[in-house]
Amino acid sequence: MINIYDTANKLASEFQETDQFTNLKKAIAGVKENETSLAIYREMEEFQKGILEKQQNGQEMTDEEKAKYQELNQKIQNDPHVKQVIMAEQGIYMLLDDIQKTIAKPITDLYEDISIHSGK
């Protein structure tokens, strides 16, 4: 019998050898080496956490928070290190999405015959 966790661990190991992972690793190192970039990244992270909590509680962003978002977005756009992390994250998430679709394909195929979109 196959141990799927062995396969998952192998995938995790190979994932770390991809260009996308390497790009993210380098981008994060760039942020860590620059105090200003690190401060901006942490500010962005904290702001996003607060907004996510509000959204989960059904609350809207205040005008003050919208202004803060605009200000923070400008800081990010002006900081090459933080901007590079965001771009590298996009590459990682696209790769992960492709992998997830590949792994889930057998499940999707199982449902194909009973789906209202199958035409059967």
Backbone as JSON, one array per atom type, in Angstrom:
{
  "sequence": "MINIYDTANKLASEFQETDQFTNLKKAIAGVKENETSLAIYREMEEFQKGILEKQQNGQEMTDEEKAKYQELNQKIQNDPHVKQVIMAEQGIYMLLDDIQKTIAKPITDLYEDISIHSGK",
  "N": [[0.85, -1.19, 0.0], [0.48, 2.23, -0.73], [2.15, 4.98, 0.77], [0.92, 7.94, 1.09], [1.83, 10.2, 2.34], [4.57, 10.08, 2.2], [4.92, 10.67, -0.47], [3.88, 13.27, -0.45], [5.76, 14.54, 1.19], [8.0, 14.3, -0.46], [7.15, 15.87, -2.59], [7.03, 18.35, -1.25], [9.72, 18.75, -0.75], [10.76, 18.88, -3.37], [9.36, 21.1, -4.23], [10.66, 23.16, -2.95], [12.81, 23.49, -4.56], [12.01, 24.8, -6.79], [11.88, 27.52, -9.17], [10.1, 29.5, -8.4], [9.92, 29.24, -5.6], [12.58, 29.72, -4.9], [12.83, 32.37, -5.81], [11.04, 33.66, -4.05], [12.3, 33.16, -1.61], [14.71, 34.59, -1.92], [13.65, 37.17, -2.2], [12.44, 37.57, 0.3], [14.72, 37.5, 1.9], [15.88, 39.87, 1.05], [14.09, 41.76, 2.11], [14.42, 41.27, 4.84], [17.01, 42.16, 5.2], [16.87, 44.88, 5.05], [16.01, 47.5, 7.01], [13.96, 49.43, 6.74], [12.32, 48.31, 4.75], [11.57, 45.98, 6.06], [10.09, 47.03, 8.17], [7.97, 48.2, 6.76], [6.85, 45.92, 5.59], [6.01, 44.51, 7.87], [4.17, 46.33, 8.88], [2.28, 46.27, 6.84], [1.45, 43.6, 7.05], [0.3, 43.55, 9.63], [-1.76, 45.4, 9.28], [-3.31, 44.11, 7.32], [-4.11, 41.87, 8.76], [-5.76, 43.03, 10.72], [-7.82, 44.11, 9.09], [-8.83, 41.79, 7.94], [-9.9, 40.51, 10.21], [-11.94, 42.34, 10.81], [-13.54, 42.04, 8.51], [-14.33, 39.4, 8.8], [-16.01, 39.69, 10.91], [-18.05, 41.0, 9.75], [-17.78, 43.72, 9.4], [-17.25, 46.93, 7.89], [-14.59, 48.68, 6.18], [-13.32, 51.64, 7.64], [-13.3, 55.17, 6.75], [-10.9, 56.23, 7.55], [-9.32, 53.94, 7.69], [-9.34, 53.23, 5.02], [-7.89, 55.34, 3.95], [-5.46, 54.88, 5.23], [-4.84, 52.46, 4.06], [-4.4, 53.27, 1.39], [-2.16, 54.88, 1.78], [-0.33, 53.01, 2.79], [-0.22, 51.25, 0.64], [1.06, 52.88, -1.2], [3.57, 53.16, 0.0], [4.45, 50.51, -0.23], [4.56, 50.22, -3.02], [6.65, 51.92, -3.52], [8.8, 50.71, -2.37], [11.29, 48.64, -3.28], [12.04, 46.12, -2.28], [9.9, 45.04, -0.72], [7.95, 45.09, -2.67], [9.02, 43.22, -4.4], [8.75, 40.87, -2.88], [5.96, 40.61, -2.88], [5.45, 40.2, -5.6], [6.85, 37.81, -5.97], [5.39, 36.17, -4.26], [3.02, 36.0, -5.69], [3.81, 34.4, -7.83], [4.39, 32.02, -6.46], [1.83, 31.37, -5.46], [0.42, 30.93, -7.83], [1.73, 28.66, -8.78], [1.17, 26.86, -6.67], [-1.61, 26.75, -6.95], [-1.85, 25.49, -9.43], [-0.71, 23.01, -8.78], [-2.52, 22.14, -6.83], [-4.83, 21.86, -8.38], [-4.03, 19.76, -10.03], [-3.69, 17.69, -8.16], [-6.29, 17.49, -7.2], [-7.72, 16.71, -9.42], [-8.47, 13.9, -9.86], [-10.61, 13.72, -8.05], [-12.39, 15.64, -9.0], [-12.92, 14.45, -11.46], [-14.31, 12.18, -10.59], [-16.77, 13.24, -9.84], [-17.75, 14.14, -12.2], [-19.65, 12.7, -13.8], [-22.01, 12.96, -12.38], [-22.53, 15.59, -12.19], [-24.42, 18.58, -12.77], [-23.56, 19.92, -14.91], [-22.54, 18.12, -16.64], [-24.11, 17.2, -18.68], [-25.39, 14.83, -18.9]],
  "CA": [[0.0, 0.0, 0.0], [1.25, 3.47, -0.87], [2.08, 5.96, 1.85], [0.76, 9.21, 0.39], [2.59, 11.22, 3.04], [5.92, 10.04, 1.63], [4.82, 11.42, -1.72], [3.7, 14.68, -0.09], [7.06, 15.04, 1.66], [8.86, 14.43, -1.64], [6.66, 17.06, -3.3], [7.46, 19.53, -0.49], [11.16, 18.89, -0.97], [10.94, 19.34, -4.74], [8.78, 22.44, -4.29], [11.69, 24.1, -2.49], [13.81, 23.61, -5.62], [11.44, 25.52, -7.92], [12.27, 28.93, -9.34], [9.17, 30.33, -7.64], [10.32, 29.2, -4.19], [13.87, 30.4, -4.83], [12.57, 33.8, -5.94], [10.44, 34.14, -2.81], [13.34, 33.09, -0.58], [15.6, 35.74, -2.15], [12.9, 38.4, -1.93], [12.29, 37.68, 1.75], [16.04, 37.86, 2.42], [16.04, 41.29, 0.76], [13.29, 42.51, 3.09], [15.04, 41.09, 6.16], [18.27, 42.89, 5.23], [16.61, 46.31, 4.97], [15.13, 47.84, 8.14], [12.78, 50.15, 6.25], [11.48, 47.33, 4.07], [11.02, 45.08, 7.08], [9.06, 47.78, 8.89], [6.82, 48.33, 5.86], [6.23, 44.6, 5.46], [5.32, 44.19, 9.12], [3.02, 47.23, 8.95], [1.31, 45.71, 5.9], [0.95, 42.35, 7.63], [-0.56, 43.9, 10.76], [-2.95, 46.05, 8.73], [-4.12, 43.07, 6.68], [-4.69, 41.05, 9.83], [-6.86, 43.8, 11.3], [-8.9, 44.21, 8.12], [-9.41, 40.46, 7.83], [-10.73, 40.32, 11.41], [-13.15, 43.15, 10.64], [-14.36, 41.42, 7.48], [-14.91, 38.18, 9.37], [-17.07, 40.13, 11.81], [-19.06, 41.7, 8.97], [-17.59, 45.17, 9.49], [-16.67, 47.61, 6.74], [-13.43, 49.54, 6.44], [-13.64, 53.04, 7.88], [-12.6, 56.08, 5.85], [-9.53, 56.33, 8.07], [-8.62, 52.71, 7.28], [-9.16, 53.31, 3.57], [-6.78, 56.27, 3.74], [-4.27, 54.15, 5.69], [-4.57, 51.47, 3.01], [-3.81, 53.99, 0.27], [-0.81, 55.29, 2.21], [0.48, 51.79, 2.89], [-0.02, 50.76, -0.72], [2.07, 53.73, -1.82], [4.86, 52.75, 0.6], [4.81, 49.22, -0.82], [4.94, 50.45, -4.41], [7.92, 52.64, -3.55], [9.86, 49.91, -1.76], [11.56, 47.54, -4.21], [12.16, 44.84, -1.59], [8.55, 44.57, -0.38], [7.29, 44.87, -3.95], [9.55, 41.95, -4.93], [8.12, 39.78, -2.13], [4.58, 40.47, -3.35], [5.51, 39.6, -6.93], [7.28, 36.42, -5.79], [4.25, 35.46, -3.67], [2.07, 35.72, -6.77], [4.35, 33.24, -8.55], [4.21, 30.86, -5.59], [0.41, 31.03, -5.39], [0.03, 30.36, -9.13], [2.26, 27.3, -8.8], [0.38, 26.07, -5.73], [-2.93, 26.56, -7.54], [-1.69, 24.46, -10.46], [-0.48, 21.73, -8.08], [-3.79, 21.76, -6.19], [-5.72, 21.39, -9.45], [-3.54, 18.46, -10.45], [-3.99, 16.72, -7.11], [-7.75, 17.36, -7.07], [-8.34, 16.25, -10.67], [-9.21, 12.63, -9.72], [-11.86, 13.97, -7.34], [-13.23, 16.34, -9.97], [-13.34, 13.45, -12.44], [-15.31, 11.32, -9.96], [-18.04, 13.94, -9.81], [-18.11, 14.57, -13.56], [-20.85, 12.03, -14.3], [-23.23, 13.34, -11.65], [-22.62, 17.04, -12.21], [-25.46, 19.12, -13.65], [-22.89, 20.48, -16.08], [-22.0, 17.05, -17.48], [-24.98, 17.02, -19.83], [-25.9, 13.44, -18.91]],
  "C": [[0.89, 1.24, 0.0], [1.07, 4.36, 0.36], [2.07, 7.34, 1.19], [1.56, 10.34, 1.06], [4.06, 11.23, 2.6], [5.96, 10.84, 0.33], [4.68, 12.92, -1.44], [5.01, 15.29, 0.39], [8.04, 15.21, 0.51], [8.45, 15.66, -2.44], [7.11, 18.33, -2.59], [8.94, 19.8, -0.71], [11.44, 19.43, -2.38], [10.41, 20.76, -4.94], [9.83, 23.49, -3.92], [12.8, 24.3, -3.52], [13.28, 24.38, -6.83], [11.96, 26.96, -7.98], [11.39, 29.83, -8.49], [9.57, 30.37, -6.16], [11.64, 29.95, -4.0], [13.7, 31.92, -4.91], [11.98, 34.39, -4.66], [11.48, 34.18, -1.69], [14.3, 34.28, -0.69], [14.91, 37.06, -1.81], [12.73, 38.62, -0.43], [13.62, 38.06, 2.39], [16.3, 39.35, 2.2], [15.28, 42.17, 1.74], [13.96, 42.44, 4.46], [16.32, 41.92, 6.31], [18.08, 44.41, 5.27], [15.58, 46.69, 6.03], [13.85, 48.54, 7.7], [11.81, 49.19, 5.59], [10.82, 46.4, 5.07], [9.89, 45.76, 7.86], [7.8, 47.92, 8.04], [6.1, 47.0, 5.74], [5.43, 44.25, 6.71], [4.08, 45.07, 9.3], [1.91, 46.71, 8.04], [0.65, 44.46, 6.48], [-0.05, 42.62, 8.77], [-1.86, 44.53, 10.27], [-3.88, 45.01, 8.11], [-4.81, 42.19, 7.71], [-5.9, 41.75, 10.45], [-8.06, 43.89, 10.38], [-9.59, 42.85, 7.96], [-10.33, 40.15, 9.02], [-12.04, 41.1, 11.3], [-14.09, 42.51, 9.62], [-15.05, 40.17, 8.01], [-16.04, 38.5, 10.33], [-18.14, 40.94, 11.09], [-18.94, 43.21, 9.01], [-16.93, 45.71, 8.22], [-15.43, 48.39, 7.16], [-13.91, 50.97, 6.67], [-12.9, 53.9, 6.85], [-11.14, 56.23, 6.26], [-8.71, 55.1, 7.63], [-8.38, 52.7, 5.77], [-7.99, 54.24, 3.23], [-5.46, 55.61, 4.13], [-3.86, 53.12, 4.64], [-3.88, 52.13, 1.81], [-2.36, 54.39, 0.58], [0.14, 54.09, 2.24], [0.77, 51.22, 1.51], [1.05, 51.58, -1.44], [3.46, 53.39, -1.3], [5.36, 51.46, -0.05], [5.29, 49.41, -2.25], [6.3, 51.14, -4.53], [9.08, 51.85, -2.95], [10.14, 48.68, -2.63], [11.62, 46.17, -3.54], [10.79, 44.24, -1.27], [7.8, 44.25, -1.67], [7.74, 43.54, -4.55], [8.96, 40.75, -4.2], [6.7, 39.54, -2.66], [4.55, 39.81, -4.73], [5.9, 38.12, -6.83], [6.15, 35.58, -5.18], [3.24, 35.1, -4.75], [2.51, 34.5, -7.57], [4.16, 31.96, -7.76], [2.75, 30.42, -5.6], [-0.1, 30.46, -6.71], [0.51, 28.91, -9.23], [1.45, 26.39, -7.88], [-1.02, 25.78, -6.27], [-2.88, 25.47, -8.6], [-1.52, 23.08, -9.83], [-1.78, 21.23, -7.46], [-4.76, 21.23, -7.23], [-5.32, 20.0, -9.92], [-3.89, 17.38, -9.43], [-5.49, 16.46, -7.01], [-8.42, 16.81, -8.31], [-9.04, 14.9, -10.52], [-10.55, 12.8, -9.0], [-12.86, 14.65, -8.27], [-13.78, 15.35, -11.0], [-14.41, 12.52, -11.88], [-16.71, 11.94, -10.02], [-18.56, 14.3, -11.2], [-19.44, 13.97, -14.02], [-22.13, 12.44, -13.58], [-23.44, 14.86, -11.6], [-23.73, 17.5, -13.15], [-24.87, 19.71, -14.93], [-22.37, 19.39, -17.03], [-22.86, 16.78, -18.71], [-25.56, 15.61, -19.92], [-27.14, 13.3, -18.06]]
}
